[in-house]
CSV table of C-alpha atoms in Angstrom, one decimal:
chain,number,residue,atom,x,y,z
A,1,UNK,CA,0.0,0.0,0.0
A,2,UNK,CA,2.8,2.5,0.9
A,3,UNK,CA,4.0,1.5,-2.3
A,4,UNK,CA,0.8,2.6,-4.1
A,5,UNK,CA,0.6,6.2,-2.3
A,6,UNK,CA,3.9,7.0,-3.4
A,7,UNK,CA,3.4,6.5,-6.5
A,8,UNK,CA,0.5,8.5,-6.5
A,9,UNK,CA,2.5,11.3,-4.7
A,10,UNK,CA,4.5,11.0,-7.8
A,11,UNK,CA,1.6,11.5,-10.1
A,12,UNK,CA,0.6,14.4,-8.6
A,13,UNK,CA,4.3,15.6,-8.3
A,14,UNK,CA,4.5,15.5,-12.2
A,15,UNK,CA,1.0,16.8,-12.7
A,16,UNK,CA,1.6,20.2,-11.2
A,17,UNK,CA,5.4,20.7,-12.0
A,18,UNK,CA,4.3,19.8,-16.1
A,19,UNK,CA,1.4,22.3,-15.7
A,20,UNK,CA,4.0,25.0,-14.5
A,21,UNK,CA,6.5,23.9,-17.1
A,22,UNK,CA,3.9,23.9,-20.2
A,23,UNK,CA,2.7,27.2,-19.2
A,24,UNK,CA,6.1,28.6,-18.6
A,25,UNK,CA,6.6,27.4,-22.2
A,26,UNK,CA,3.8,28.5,-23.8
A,27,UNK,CA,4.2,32.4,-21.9
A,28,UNK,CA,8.1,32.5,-23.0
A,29,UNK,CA,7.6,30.5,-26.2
A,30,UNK,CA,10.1,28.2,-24.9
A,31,UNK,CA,10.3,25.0,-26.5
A,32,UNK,CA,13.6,23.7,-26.6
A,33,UNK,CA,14.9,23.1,-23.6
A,34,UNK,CA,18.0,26.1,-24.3
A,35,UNK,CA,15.9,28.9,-24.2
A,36,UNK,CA,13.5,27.2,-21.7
A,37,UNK,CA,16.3,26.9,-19.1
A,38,UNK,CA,17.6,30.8,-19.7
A,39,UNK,CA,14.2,32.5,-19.3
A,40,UNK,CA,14.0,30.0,-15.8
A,41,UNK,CA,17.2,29.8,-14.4
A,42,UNK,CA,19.2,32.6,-16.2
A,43,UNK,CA,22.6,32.1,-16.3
A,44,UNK,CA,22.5,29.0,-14.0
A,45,UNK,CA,21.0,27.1,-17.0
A,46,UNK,CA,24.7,25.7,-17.8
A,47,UNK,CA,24.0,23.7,-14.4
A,48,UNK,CA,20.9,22.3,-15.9
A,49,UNK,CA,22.7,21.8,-19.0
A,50,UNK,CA,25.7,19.8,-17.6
A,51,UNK,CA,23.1,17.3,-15.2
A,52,UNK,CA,21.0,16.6,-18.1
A,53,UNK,CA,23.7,15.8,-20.7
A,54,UNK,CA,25.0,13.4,-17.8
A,55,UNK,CA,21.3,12.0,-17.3
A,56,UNK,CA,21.5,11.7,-20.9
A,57,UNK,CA,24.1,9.3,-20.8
A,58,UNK,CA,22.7,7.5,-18.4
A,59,UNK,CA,19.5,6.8,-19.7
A,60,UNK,CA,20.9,5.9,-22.8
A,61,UNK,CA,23.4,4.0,-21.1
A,62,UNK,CA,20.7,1.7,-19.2
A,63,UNK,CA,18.6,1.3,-22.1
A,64,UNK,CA,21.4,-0.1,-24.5
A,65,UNK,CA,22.4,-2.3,-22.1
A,66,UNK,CA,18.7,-3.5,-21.5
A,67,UNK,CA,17.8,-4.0,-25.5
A,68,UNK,CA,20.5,-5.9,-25.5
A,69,UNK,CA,19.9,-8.2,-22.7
A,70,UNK,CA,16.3,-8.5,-24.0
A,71,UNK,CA,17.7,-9.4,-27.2
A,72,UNK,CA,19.9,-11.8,-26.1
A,73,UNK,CA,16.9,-14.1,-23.9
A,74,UNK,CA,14.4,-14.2,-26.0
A,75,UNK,CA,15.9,-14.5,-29.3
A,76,UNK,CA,19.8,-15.8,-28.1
A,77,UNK,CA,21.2,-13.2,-30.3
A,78,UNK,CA,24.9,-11.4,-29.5
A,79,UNK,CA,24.1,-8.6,-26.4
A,80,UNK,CA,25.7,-6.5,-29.4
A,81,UNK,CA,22.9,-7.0,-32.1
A,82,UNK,CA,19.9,-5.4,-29.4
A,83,UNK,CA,21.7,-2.7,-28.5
A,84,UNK,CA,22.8,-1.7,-32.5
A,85,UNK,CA,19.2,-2.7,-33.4
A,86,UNK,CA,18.0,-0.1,-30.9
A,87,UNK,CA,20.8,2.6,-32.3
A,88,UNK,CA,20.2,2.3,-35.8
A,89,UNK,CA,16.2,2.5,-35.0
A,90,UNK,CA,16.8,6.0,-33.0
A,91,UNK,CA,18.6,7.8,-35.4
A,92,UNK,CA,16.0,6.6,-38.3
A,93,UNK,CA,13.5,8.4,-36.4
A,94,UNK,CA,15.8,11.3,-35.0
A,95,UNK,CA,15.9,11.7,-38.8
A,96,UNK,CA,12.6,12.2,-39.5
A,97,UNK,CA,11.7,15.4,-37.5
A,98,UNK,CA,9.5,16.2,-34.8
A,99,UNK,CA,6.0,15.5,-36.6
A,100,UNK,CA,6.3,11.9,-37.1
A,101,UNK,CA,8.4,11.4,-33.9
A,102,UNK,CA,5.0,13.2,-32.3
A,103,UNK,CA,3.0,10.6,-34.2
A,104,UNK,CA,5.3,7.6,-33.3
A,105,UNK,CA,5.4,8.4,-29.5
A,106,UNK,CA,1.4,9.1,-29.0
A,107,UNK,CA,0.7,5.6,-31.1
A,108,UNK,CA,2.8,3.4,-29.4
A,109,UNK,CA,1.7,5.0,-26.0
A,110,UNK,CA,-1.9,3.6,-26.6
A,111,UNK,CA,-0.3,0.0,-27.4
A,112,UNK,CA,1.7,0.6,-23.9
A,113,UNK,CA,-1.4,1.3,-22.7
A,114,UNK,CA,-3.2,-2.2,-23.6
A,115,UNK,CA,-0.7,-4.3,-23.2
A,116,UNK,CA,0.0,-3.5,-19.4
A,117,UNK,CA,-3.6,-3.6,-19.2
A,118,UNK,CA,-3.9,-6.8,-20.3
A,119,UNK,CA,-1.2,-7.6,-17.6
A,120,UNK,CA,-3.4,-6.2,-14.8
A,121,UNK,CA,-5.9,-8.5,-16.1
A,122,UNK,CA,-3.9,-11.8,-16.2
A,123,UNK,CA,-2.5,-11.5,-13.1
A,124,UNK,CA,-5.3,-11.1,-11.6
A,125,UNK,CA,-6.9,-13.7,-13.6
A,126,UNK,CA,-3.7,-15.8,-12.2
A,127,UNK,CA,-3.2,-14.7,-9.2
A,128,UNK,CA,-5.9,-12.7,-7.6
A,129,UNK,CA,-6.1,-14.1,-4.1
A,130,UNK,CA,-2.4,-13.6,-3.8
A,131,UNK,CA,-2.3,-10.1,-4.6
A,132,UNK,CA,-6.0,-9.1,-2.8
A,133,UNK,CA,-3.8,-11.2,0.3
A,134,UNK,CA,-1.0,-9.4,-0.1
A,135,UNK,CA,-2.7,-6.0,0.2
A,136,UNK,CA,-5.3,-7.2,3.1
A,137,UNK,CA,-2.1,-8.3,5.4
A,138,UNK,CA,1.1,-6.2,4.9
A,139,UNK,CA,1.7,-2.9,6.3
A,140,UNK,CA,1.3,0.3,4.7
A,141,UNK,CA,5.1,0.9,5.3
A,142,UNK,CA,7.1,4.2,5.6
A,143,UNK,CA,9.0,5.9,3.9
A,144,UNK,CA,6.5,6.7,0.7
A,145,UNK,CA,6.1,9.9,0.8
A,146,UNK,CA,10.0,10.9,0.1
A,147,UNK,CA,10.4,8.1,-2.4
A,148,UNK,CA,7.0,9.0,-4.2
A,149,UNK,CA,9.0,13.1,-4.8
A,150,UNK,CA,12.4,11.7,-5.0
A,151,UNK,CA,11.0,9.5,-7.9
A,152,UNK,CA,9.0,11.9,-9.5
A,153,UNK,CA,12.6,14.2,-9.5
A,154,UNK,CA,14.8,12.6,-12.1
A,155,UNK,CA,11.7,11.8,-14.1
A,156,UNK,CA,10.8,15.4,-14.2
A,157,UNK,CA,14.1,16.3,-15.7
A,158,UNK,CA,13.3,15.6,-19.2
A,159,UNK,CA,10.5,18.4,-18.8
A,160,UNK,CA,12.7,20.7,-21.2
A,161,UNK,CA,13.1,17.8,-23.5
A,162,UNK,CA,9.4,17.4,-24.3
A,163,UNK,CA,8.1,20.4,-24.8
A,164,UNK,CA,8.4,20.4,-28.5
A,165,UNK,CA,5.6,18.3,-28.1
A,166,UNK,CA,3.2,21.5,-26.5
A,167,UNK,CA,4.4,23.7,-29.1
A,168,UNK,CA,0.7,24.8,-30.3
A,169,UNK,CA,-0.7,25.7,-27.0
A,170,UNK,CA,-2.5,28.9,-27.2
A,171,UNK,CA,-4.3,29.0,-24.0
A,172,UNK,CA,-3.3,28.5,-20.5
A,173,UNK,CA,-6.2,26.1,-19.8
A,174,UNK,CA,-4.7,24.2,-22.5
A,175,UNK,CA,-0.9,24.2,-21.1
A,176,UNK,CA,-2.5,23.3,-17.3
A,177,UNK,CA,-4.7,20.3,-18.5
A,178,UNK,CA,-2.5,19.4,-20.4
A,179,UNK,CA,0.2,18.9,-17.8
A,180,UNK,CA,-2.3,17.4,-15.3
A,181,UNK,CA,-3.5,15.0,-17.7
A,182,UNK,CA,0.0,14.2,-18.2
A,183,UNK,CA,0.7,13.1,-14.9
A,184,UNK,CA,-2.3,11.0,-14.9
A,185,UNK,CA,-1.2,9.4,-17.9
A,186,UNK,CA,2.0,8.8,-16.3
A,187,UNK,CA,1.3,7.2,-13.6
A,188,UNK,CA,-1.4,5.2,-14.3
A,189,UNK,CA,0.5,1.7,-16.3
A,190,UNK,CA,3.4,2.1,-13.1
A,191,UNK,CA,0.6,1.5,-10.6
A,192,UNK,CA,-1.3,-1.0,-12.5
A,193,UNK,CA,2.0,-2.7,-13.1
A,194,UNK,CA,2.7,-2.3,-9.3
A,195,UNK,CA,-0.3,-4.0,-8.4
A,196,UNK,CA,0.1,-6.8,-10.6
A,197,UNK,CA,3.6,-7.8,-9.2
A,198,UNK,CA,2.1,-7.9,-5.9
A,199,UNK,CA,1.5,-11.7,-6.9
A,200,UNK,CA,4.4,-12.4,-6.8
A,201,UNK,CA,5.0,-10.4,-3.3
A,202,UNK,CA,7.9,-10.8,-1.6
A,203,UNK,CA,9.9,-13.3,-3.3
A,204,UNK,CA,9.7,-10.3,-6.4
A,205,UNK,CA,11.3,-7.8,-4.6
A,206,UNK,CA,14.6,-9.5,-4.6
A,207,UNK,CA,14.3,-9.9,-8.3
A,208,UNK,CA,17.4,-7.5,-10.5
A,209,UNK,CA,14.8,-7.5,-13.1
A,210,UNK,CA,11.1,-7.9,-11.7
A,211,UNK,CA,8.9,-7.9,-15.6
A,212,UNK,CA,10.7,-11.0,-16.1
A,213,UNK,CA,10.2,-12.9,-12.9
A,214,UNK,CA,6.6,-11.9,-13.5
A,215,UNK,CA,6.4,-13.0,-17.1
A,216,UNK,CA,8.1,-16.2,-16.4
A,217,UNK,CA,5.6,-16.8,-13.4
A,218,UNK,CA,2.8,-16.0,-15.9
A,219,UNK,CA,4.0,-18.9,-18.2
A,220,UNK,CA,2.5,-17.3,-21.7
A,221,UNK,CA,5.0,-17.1,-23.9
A,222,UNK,CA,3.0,-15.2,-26.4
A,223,UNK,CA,2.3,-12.3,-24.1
A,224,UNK,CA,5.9,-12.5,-23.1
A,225,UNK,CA,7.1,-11.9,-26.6
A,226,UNK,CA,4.4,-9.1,-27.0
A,227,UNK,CA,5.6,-7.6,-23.8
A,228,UNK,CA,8.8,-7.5,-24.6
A,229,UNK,CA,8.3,-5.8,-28.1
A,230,UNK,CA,6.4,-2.8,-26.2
A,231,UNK,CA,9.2,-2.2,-23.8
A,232,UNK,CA,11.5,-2.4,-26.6
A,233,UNK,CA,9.4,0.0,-28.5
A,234,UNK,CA,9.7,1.8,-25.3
A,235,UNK,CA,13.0,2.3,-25.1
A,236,UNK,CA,13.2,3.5,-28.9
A,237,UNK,CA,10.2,6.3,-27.8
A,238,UNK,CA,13.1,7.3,-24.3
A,239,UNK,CA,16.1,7.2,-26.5
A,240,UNK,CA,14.2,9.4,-29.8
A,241,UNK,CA,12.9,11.9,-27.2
A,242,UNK,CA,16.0,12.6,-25.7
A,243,UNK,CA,18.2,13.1,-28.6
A,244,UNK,CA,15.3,14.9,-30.6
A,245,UNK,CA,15.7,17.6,-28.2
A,246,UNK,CA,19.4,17.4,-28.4
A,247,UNK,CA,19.0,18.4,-32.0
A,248,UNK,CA,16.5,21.0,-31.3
A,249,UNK,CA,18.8,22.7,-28.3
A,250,UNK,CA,21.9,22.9,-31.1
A,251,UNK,CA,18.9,24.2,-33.8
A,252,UNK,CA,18.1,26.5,-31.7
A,253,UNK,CA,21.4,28.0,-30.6
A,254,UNK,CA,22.0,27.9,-34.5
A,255,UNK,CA,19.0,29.8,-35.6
A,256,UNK,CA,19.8,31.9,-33.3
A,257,UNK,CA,23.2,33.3,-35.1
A,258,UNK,CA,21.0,32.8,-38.7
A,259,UNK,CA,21.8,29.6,-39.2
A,260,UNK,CA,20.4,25.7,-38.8
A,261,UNK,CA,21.1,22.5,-38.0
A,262,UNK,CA,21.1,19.8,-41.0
A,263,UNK,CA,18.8,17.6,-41.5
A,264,UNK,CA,21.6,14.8,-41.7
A,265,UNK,CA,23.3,16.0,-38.6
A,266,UNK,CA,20.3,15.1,-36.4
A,267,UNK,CA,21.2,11.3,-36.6
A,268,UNK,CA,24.9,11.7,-36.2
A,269,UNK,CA,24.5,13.6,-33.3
A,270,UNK,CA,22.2,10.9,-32.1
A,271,UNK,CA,25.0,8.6,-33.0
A,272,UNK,CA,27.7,9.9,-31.4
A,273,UNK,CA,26.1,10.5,-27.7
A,274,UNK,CA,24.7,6.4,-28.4
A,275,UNK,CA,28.3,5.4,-28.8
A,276,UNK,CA,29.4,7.0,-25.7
A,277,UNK,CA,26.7,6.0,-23.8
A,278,UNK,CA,27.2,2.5,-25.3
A,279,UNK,CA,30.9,2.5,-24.2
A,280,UNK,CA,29.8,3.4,-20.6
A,281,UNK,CA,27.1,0.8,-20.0
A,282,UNK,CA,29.8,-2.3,-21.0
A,283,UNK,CA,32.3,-0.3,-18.7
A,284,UNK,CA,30.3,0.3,-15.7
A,285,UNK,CA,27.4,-2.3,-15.9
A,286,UNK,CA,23.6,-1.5,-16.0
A,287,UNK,CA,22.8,-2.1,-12.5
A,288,UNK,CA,26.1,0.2,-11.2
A,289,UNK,CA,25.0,2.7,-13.1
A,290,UNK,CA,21.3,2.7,-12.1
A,291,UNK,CA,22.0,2.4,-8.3
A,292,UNK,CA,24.9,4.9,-8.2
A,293,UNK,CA,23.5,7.0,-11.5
A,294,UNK,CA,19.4,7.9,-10.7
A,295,UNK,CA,20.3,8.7,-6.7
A,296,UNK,CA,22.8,11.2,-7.6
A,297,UNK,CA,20.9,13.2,-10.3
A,298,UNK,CA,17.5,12.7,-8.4
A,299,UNK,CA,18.4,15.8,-6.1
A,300,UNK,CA,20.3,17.9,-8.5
A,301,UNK,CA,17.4,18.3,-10.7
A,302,UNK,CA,14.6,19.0,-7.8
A,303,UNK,CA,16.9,21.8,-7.1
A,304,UNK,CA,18.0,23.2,-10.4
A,305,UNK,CA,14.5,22.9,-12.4
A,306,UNK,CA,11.5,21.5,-9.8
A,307,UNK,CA,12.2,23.8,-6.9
A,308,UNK,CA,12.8,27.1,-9.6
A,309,UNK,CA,9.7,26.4,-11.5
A,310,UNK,CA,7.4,26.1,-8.5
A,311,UNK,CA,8.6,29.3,-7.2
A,312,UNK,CA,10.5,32.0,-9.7
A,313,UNK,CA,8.9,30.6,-12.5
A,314,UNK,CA,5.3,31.0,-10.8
A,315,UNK,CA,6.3,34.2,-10.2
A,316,UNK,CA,7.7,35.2,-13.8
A,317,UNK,CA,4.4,33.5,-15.6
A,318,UNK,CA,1.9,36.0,-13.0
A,319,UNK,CA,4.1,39.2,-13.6
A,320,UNK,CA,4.2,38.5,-17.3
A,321,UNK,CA,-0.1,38.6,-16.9
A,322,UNK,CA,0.1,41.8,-15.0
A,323,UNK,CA,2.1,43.3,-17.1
A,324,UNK,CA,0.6,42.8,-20.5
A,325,UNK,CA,-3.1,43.2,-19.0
A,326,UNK,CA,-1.5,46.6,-17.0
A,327,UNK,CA,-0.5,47.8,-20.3
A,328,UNK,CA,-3.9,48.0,-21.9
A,329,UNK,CA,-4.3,51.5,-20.1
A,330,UNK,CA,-1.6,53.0,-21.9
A,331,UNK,CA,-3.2,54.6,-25.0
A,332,UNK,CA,-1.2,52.3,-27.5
A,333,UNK,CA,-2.8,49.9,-29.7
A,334,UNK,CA,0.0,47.3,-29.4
A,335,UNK,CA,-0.2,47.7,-25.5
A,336,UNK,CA,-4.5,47.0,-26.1
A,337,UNK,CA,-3.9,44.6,-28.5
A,338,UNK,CA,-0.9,42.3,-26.0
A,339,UNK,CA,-3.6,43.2,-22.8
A,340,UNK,CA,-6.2,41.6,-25.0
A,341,UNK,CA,-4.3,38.8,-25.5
A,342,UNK,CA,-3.3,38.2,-22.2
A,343,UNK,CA,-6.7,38.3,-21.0
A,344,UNK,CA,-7.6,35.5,-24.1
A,345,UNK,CA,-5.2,33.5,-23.0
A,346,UNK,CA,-5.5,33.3,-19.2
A,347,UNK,CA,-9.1,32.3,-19.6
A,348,UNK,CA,-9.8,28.6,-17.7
């Protein structure tokens, strides 16, 4: 139970910090995480900036190692082939530009979507008393709270990274619900998934990787293999993200001096941070790097992004609505016109 309250701590953690941050986006016109990070933090962005290119590595890092791994038990191919299958697959996309990467991530998000709820509905099916047991007997636990924020912490770093995807936000209702439904969205497959492995409760928890003990206990090969395919697809969607807003940082420092980024340098960029990533992961080892990796960045981005936005940034959005709506009594039609607008677009 403690379990399932923080992770709906973290849901409503990521909630309210995306509203803030899609707002703060859509009131700077902010969306590449560059210019999002200087109108926030000014010129402590290049602390942002350092802690994400580091998170960067590290997610990339994990998820190599992990397509390769998955590669290598189901199908008893070479670690090597997963993790080039997975490279090769990101900078196709990276390629493509952010339409169809929009397209990609929001279709394979509603085959997440029923596959994990086709899990919650097996394990029941499987092992409903065991998990309704396991719920009616254990203590809630302490402790949930702090790891329900801490988790929703180095989640909430790739904030700057998705907002490419709120670009056409016009109104602040739109930026708000559109955050809080994000956080719903979220959270919802983690605490189905949650539940589900609470049929498996305790032995699972001493598991380094607990979707397979589960699918193994589950015995369906099929759904396995169709599990397996979504969290590989998954971890395409992470690594595309990521390195798509990569690309759109350098295209927008670029623009910014009158030129752009080309179109071919988008997958060589996603290349080259996949190589070094790669090289990590076989260095340091997946589960190194996730124990020693997460727990360090976890606090270092609650304080450079979560903590700013719930407080400067709040402040920045509401004197950027005084201000435009204030300057509506100056006699100048531009000042009407941006008061006007102001008003239009702080409607609920």
């Amino acid at each position: 139970m403690g379990g399932l309250l923080g992770l709906l701590v973290a849901g409503a953690v990521f909630g309210l910090v995306l509203a803030a941050g899609f707002e703060f986006a859509r009131v700077f016109r902010a969306y590449d995480y560059r210019h999002f990070c200087q109108a926030l933090l000014g010129r402590g962005w290049v602390l942002f900036e350092l802690a994400f290119c580091v998170l960067l590595l590290l997610i990339l890092s994990v998820i190599g190692s992990a397509a390769g791994e998955m590669l290598a038990d189901n199908l008893g191919a070479p670690p090597l082939a997963g993790t080039l299958l997975l490279m090769v697959a990101i900078s196709v996309l990276t390629f493509t530009g952010s339409e169809t990467i929009k397209q990609v991530l929001a279709g394979w998000s509603f085959l997440l979507y029923f596959v994990y709820a086709l899990l919650v509905v097996l394990a029941f099916h499987q092992f409903g008393d065991d998990i309704v047991t396991a719920y009616t007997k254990a203590d809630v636990g302490s402790g949930w709270l702090q790891s329900g924020i801490l988790y929703s912490g180095y989640n909430l770093a790739v904030l700057p990274a998705v907002l490419f995807v709120v670009a056409r936000q016009t109104r602040r209702r739109q930026a708000v619900g559109a955050g809080l439904l994000a956080g719903l969205v979220a959270i919802i497959p983690a605490m189905g998934f949650y539940v589900a492995m609470m049929g498996a409760y305790p032995a699972i928890g001493e598991q380094a990787v607990p979707a397979n003990y589960l699918m193994t206990l589950l015995g369906m090969k099929w759904f396995e293999l169709l599990f397996q395919v979504v969290v590989f697809g998954t971890f395409i969607e992470t690594g595309t993200a990521l390195l798509h807003a990569v690309n759109e940082r350098l295209d927008g420092w670029l623009v910014d001096s009158g030129q752009s980024l080309p179109r071919l340098a988008r997958p060589a960029v996603a290349l080259a941070f996949l190589c070094v990533a790669i090289f990590a992961a076989a260095r340091i080892g997946i589960i190194d790097l996730i124990a020693q990796g997460y727990n360090a960045l976890t606090l270092v981005f609650i304080a450079v992004l979560v903590l700013p936005l719930l407080s400067y940034g709040l402040w920045r959005i509401g004197r950027a609505d005084r201000s435009t709506i204030t300057g509506r009594g100056n006699g100048s039609p531009q000042a009407s016109a941006a008061g006007q607008a102001a008003e239009e677009n702080a409607k609920p």
